[in-house]
């Protein structure tokens, strides 16, 4: 098994997930800036032309970070980062989907359409005029989340999960590329510090 890895928040999610599991995998570095991911032979492995991808020993290639993490959780169930019961897993998946759809995806698109435009304009359809609205939408959703996590250590109560990893990796990226944390969101600020202090955050940076 090997991980096609690169810079960027998506590979970081998988790397942080692996670090929390105490699992290390052979890695092949893909040069995103040079566009290696958008050409053969990498594109034959992941037709979406994105990283990361996990190649299994039988040659099957998994792309998309959430299925990759689900697979890792199944073969390395402890510590559970999705859950140990059907209910725990469903709750973690619910929060992961909330942060993905409401925050991570619009944040990534806002980056592609603004600070990342020079890199992305010839790769994907870019909508520069949407960038500011997407950034505002992300901040609105983070403020919504700030209220929801009042009194909690992590997104799913006192349990550290994939939802925390997903949101942390994107927010840590966003703050470096024109989407800073809003200091008024005190709960999110404290949560960000708490997750950032985990050894897996440094190990995956
Ligand atoms: N939905 C994909 C997103 C993957 C993605 O956007 N990866 C970025 C790196 S963070 C990438 O490959 N960017 C370069 C490009 O799209 O050319 C996933 O879940 O893995």
Coordinates of C-alpha atoms and ligand atoms in Angstrom, one line a residue:
X1 CA 0.0 0.0 0.0
X2 CA 1.3 3.5 -0.8
X3 CA 0.0 7.0 -0.4
X4 CA 0.3 9.5 -3.3
X5 CA 1.0 12.7 -1.2
X6 CA 1.6 16.4 -1.8
X7 CA 1.2 19.8 -0.3
X8 CA -2.3 20.9 0.5
X9 CA -5.1 20.4 3.1
X10 CA -6.5 17.2 1.5
X11 CA -3.4 15.2 1.9
X12 CA -2.9 16.7 5.3
X13 CA -6.2 15.2 6.5
X14 CA -5.0 11.7 5.6
X15 CA -1.6 12.3 7.1
X16 CA -3.0 13.6 10.3
X17 CA -5.4 10.7 10.4
X18 CA -2.5 8.3 9.9
X19 CA -0.5 10.0 12.6
X20 CA -3.4 9.7 15.1
X21 CA -3.5 6.0 14.3
X22 CA 0.3 5.6 14.7
X23 CA 0.4 4.2 11.2
X24 CA 3.1 5.1 8.7
X25 CA 2.9 4.3 5.0
X26 CA 5.3 4.5 2.1
X27 CA 4.7 7.8 0.2
X28 CA 5.2 9.0 -3.3
X29 CA 5.4 12.8 -3.5
X30 CA 3.4 14.3 -6.4
X31 CA 4.4 17.8 -7.5
X32 CA 1.2 19.8 -7.6
X33 CA 2.8 23.1 -8.5
X34 CA 4.3 21.6 -11.6
X35 CA 1.0 20.0 -12.4
X36 CA 2.3 16.4 -12.2
X37 CA -1.1 15.4 -10.8
X38 CA -2.9 16.5 -13.9
X39 CA -0.9 14.4 -16.3
X40 CA -0.2 10.7 -17.0
X41 CA 0.8 8.5 -15.3
X42 CA -0.7 10.0 -12.1
X43 CA -4.0 10.9 -13.8
X44 CA -4.5 7.3 -14.9
X45 CA -4.5 6.4 -11.2
X46 CA -6.8 9.1 -10.1
X47 CA -8.9 10.5 -13.1
X48 CA -9.8 13.5 -11.0
X49 CA -6.2 14.5 -11.1
X50 CA -6.0 15.4 -7.5
X51 CA -4.1 14.3 -4.4
X52 CA -4.1 12.3 -2.2
X53 CA -4.7 8.8 -3.5
X54 CA -4.1 5.5 -1.8
X55 CA -2.9 2.6 -3.9
X56 CA -3.7 -0.8 -2.4
X57 CA -1.5 -3.9 -2.7
X58 CA -3.9 -5.3 -5.3
X59 CA -3.6 -2.2 -7.5
X60 CA -6.9 -0.6 -6.6
X61 CA -6.6 3.1 -6.2
X62 CA -8.7 5.0 -3.7
X63 CA -9.2 8.7 -4.1
X64 CA -11.2 11.2 -2.0
X65 CA -10.0 11.7 1.5
X66 CA -13.1 10.6 3.4
X67 CA -13.3 7.1 1.8
X68 CA -9.5 6.8 2.2
X69 CA -9.8 7.6 6.0
X70 CA -12.8 5.2 6.2
X71 CA -10.6 2.4 4.7
X72 CA -7.8 3.2 7.1
X73 CA -10.2 3.1 10.0
X74 CA -11.5 -0.3 9.0
X75 CA -8.0 -1.9 8.8
X76 CA -6.7 0.0 11.9
X77 CA -9.8 0.4 14.1
X78 CA -8.1 1.8 17.1
X79 CA -8.0 4.5 18.2
X80 CA -11.4 5.0 16.7
X81 CA -11.5 8.3 14.8
X82 CA -14.9 7.7 13.2
X83 CA -16.4 5.5 15.8
X84 CA -16.7 2.1 17.5
X85 CA -20.5 1.8 17.2
X86 CA -23.0 2.5 14.5
X87 CA -24.2 5.5 16.4
X88 CA -20.8 6.9 17.0
X89 CA -19.9 6.4 13.3
X90 CA -23.1 8.1 12.1
X91 CA -22.6 11.1 14.3
X92 CA -19.0 11.6 13.2
X93 CA -20.0 11.2 9.6
X94 CA -22.8 13.8 10.1
X95 CA -20.3 16.4 11.5
X96 CA -17.8 15.6 8.8
X97 CA -20.3 16.2 6.1
X98 CA -21.4 19.4 7.8
X99 CA -17.9 20.8 7.9
X100 CA -17.1 19.5 4.4
X101 CA -20.1 20.9 2.6
X102 CA -20.4 24.2 4.6
X103 CA -16.8 25.1 5.2
X104 CA -14.1 23.0 3.5
X105 CA -15.4 22.9 0.0
X106 CA -16.4 26.5 -0.3
X107 CA -13.1 27.5 1.4
X108 CA -11.1 25.5 -1.2
X109 CA -13.1 27.0 -4.1
X110 CA -12.6 30.5 -2.7
X111 CA -8.9 29.8 -2.7
X112 CA -8.9 28.5 -6.3
X113 CA -10.8 31.5 -7.5
X114 CA -8.6 34.1 -5.8
X115 CA -5.2 33.5 -4.1
X116 CA -4.8 30.2 -6.1
X117 CA -6.1 31.6 -9.4
X118 CA -2.8 31.6 -11.2
X119 CA -2.3 27.9 -10.4
X120 CA -5.9 26.8 -11.1
X121 CA -7.1 28.9 -13.9
X122 CA -5.9 26.5 -16.6
X123 CA -6.9 23.4 -14.6
X124 CA -10.5 23.8 -13.5
X125 CA -13.3 26.2 -14.3
X126 CA -12.6 29.2 -12.0
X127 CA -15.2 31.8 -11.0
X128 CA -13.2 34.7 -9.6
X129 CA -16.3 36.9 -9.0
X130 CA -17.6 34.2 -6.6
X131 CA -14.5 34.2 -4.3
X132 CA -15.5 37.0 -1.9
X133 CA -19.0 35.6 -1.5
X134 CA -17.6 32.1 -0.8
X135 CA -15.2 33.5 1.8
X136 CA -18.2 35.3 3.5
X137 CA -20.2 32.1 3.4
X138 CA -17.4 30.2 5.0
X139 CA -17.2 32.8 7.8
X140 CA -21.0 32.7 8.3
X141 CA -20.9 28.9 8.7
X142 CA -17.9 29.1 11.1
X143 CA -19.9 31.5 13.2
X144 CA -22.8 29.1 13.2
X145 CA -20.4 26.3 14.2
X146 CA -19.0 28.4 17.0
X147 CA -22.4 28.5 18.6
X148 CA -23.0 24.8 18.2
X149 CA -19.7 23.8 19.9
X150 CA -20.2 25.9 23.0
X151 CA -19.0 23.9 26.0
X152 CA -17.5 21.1 23.9
X153 CA -13.9 20.1 23.5
X154 CA -14.4 18.7 20.0
X155 CA -17.0 18.9 17.3
X156 CA -18.5 15.6 18.5
X157 CA -18.6 16.5 22.2
X158 CA -15.6 15.0 24.1
X159 CA -14.6 12.6 21.3
X160 CA -11.8 13.6 18.9
X161 CA -12.8 12.5 15.4
X162 CA -12.2 12.8 11.7
X163 CA -14.5 15.8 11.7
X164 CA -12.0 17.7 13.8
X165 CA -9.1 16.6 11.6
X166 CA -11.0 17.6 8.4
X167 CA -11.9 21.1 9.7
X168 CA -8.5 21.7 11.3
X169 CA -6.5 20.9 8.2
X170 CA -8.6 23.2 6.0
X171 CA -8.7 26.1 8.6
X172 CA -4.9 25.9 9.1
X173 CA -4.5 26.1 5.3
X174 CA -7.1 28.9 4.9
X175 CA -5.5 31.1 7.5
X176 CA -2.3 31.1 5.4
X177 CA -4.1 32.0 2.1
X178 CA -6.4 34.9 2.9
X179 CA -9.1 33.2 5.0
X180 CA -8.0 34.0 8.6
X181 CA -9.8 32.9 11.8
X182 CA -12.4 35.3 13.1
X183 CA -11.2 36.3 16.6
X184 CA -14.9 36.8 17.6
X185 CA -15.5 33.1 17.3
X186 CA -14.0 32.2 20.7
X187 CA -15.1 28.6 20.8
X188 CA -13.7 27.9 17.4
X189 CA -10.5 29.7 18.4
X190 CA -10.1 27.6 21.5
X191 CA -10.9 24.4 19.5
X192 CA -8.3 25.4 16.9
X193 CA -5.6 25.8 19.5
X194 CA -6.6 22.5 21.2
X195 CA -6.5 20.5 17.9
X196 CA -3.3 22.3 16.8
X197 CA -1.6 21.2 20.0
X198 CA -2.0 17.5 19.2
X199 CA 1.3 15.8 18.0
X200 CA -0.6 14.7 14.8
X201 CA -1.0 18.4 13.8
X202 CA 2.8 19.0 13.8
X203 CA 3.5 15.5 12.3
X204 CA 1.3 16.3 9.4
X205 CA 2.3 19.9 8.8
Ligands
LIG1 N1 -12.4 15.9 -3.1 C1 -11.0 15.6 -3.2 C2 -10.2 16.9 -3.2 C3 -8.7 16.7 -3.5 C4 -8.0 18.0 -3.8 O1 -8.6 19.0 -4.2 N2 -6.6 17.9 -3.7 C5 -5.8 19.1 -4.0 C6 -4.6 19.2 -3.0 S1 -5.2 19.8 -1.4 C7 -5.2 19.0 -5.4 O2 -5.0 17.9 -5.9 N3 -5.0 20.2 -6.0 C8 -4.3 20.3 -7.2 C9 -5.2 20.3 -8.4 O3 -6.4 20.2 -8.3 O4 -4.6 20.4 -9.5 C10 -10.6 14.7 -2.0 O5 -11.4 14.5 -1.1 O6 -9.5 14.2 -1.9

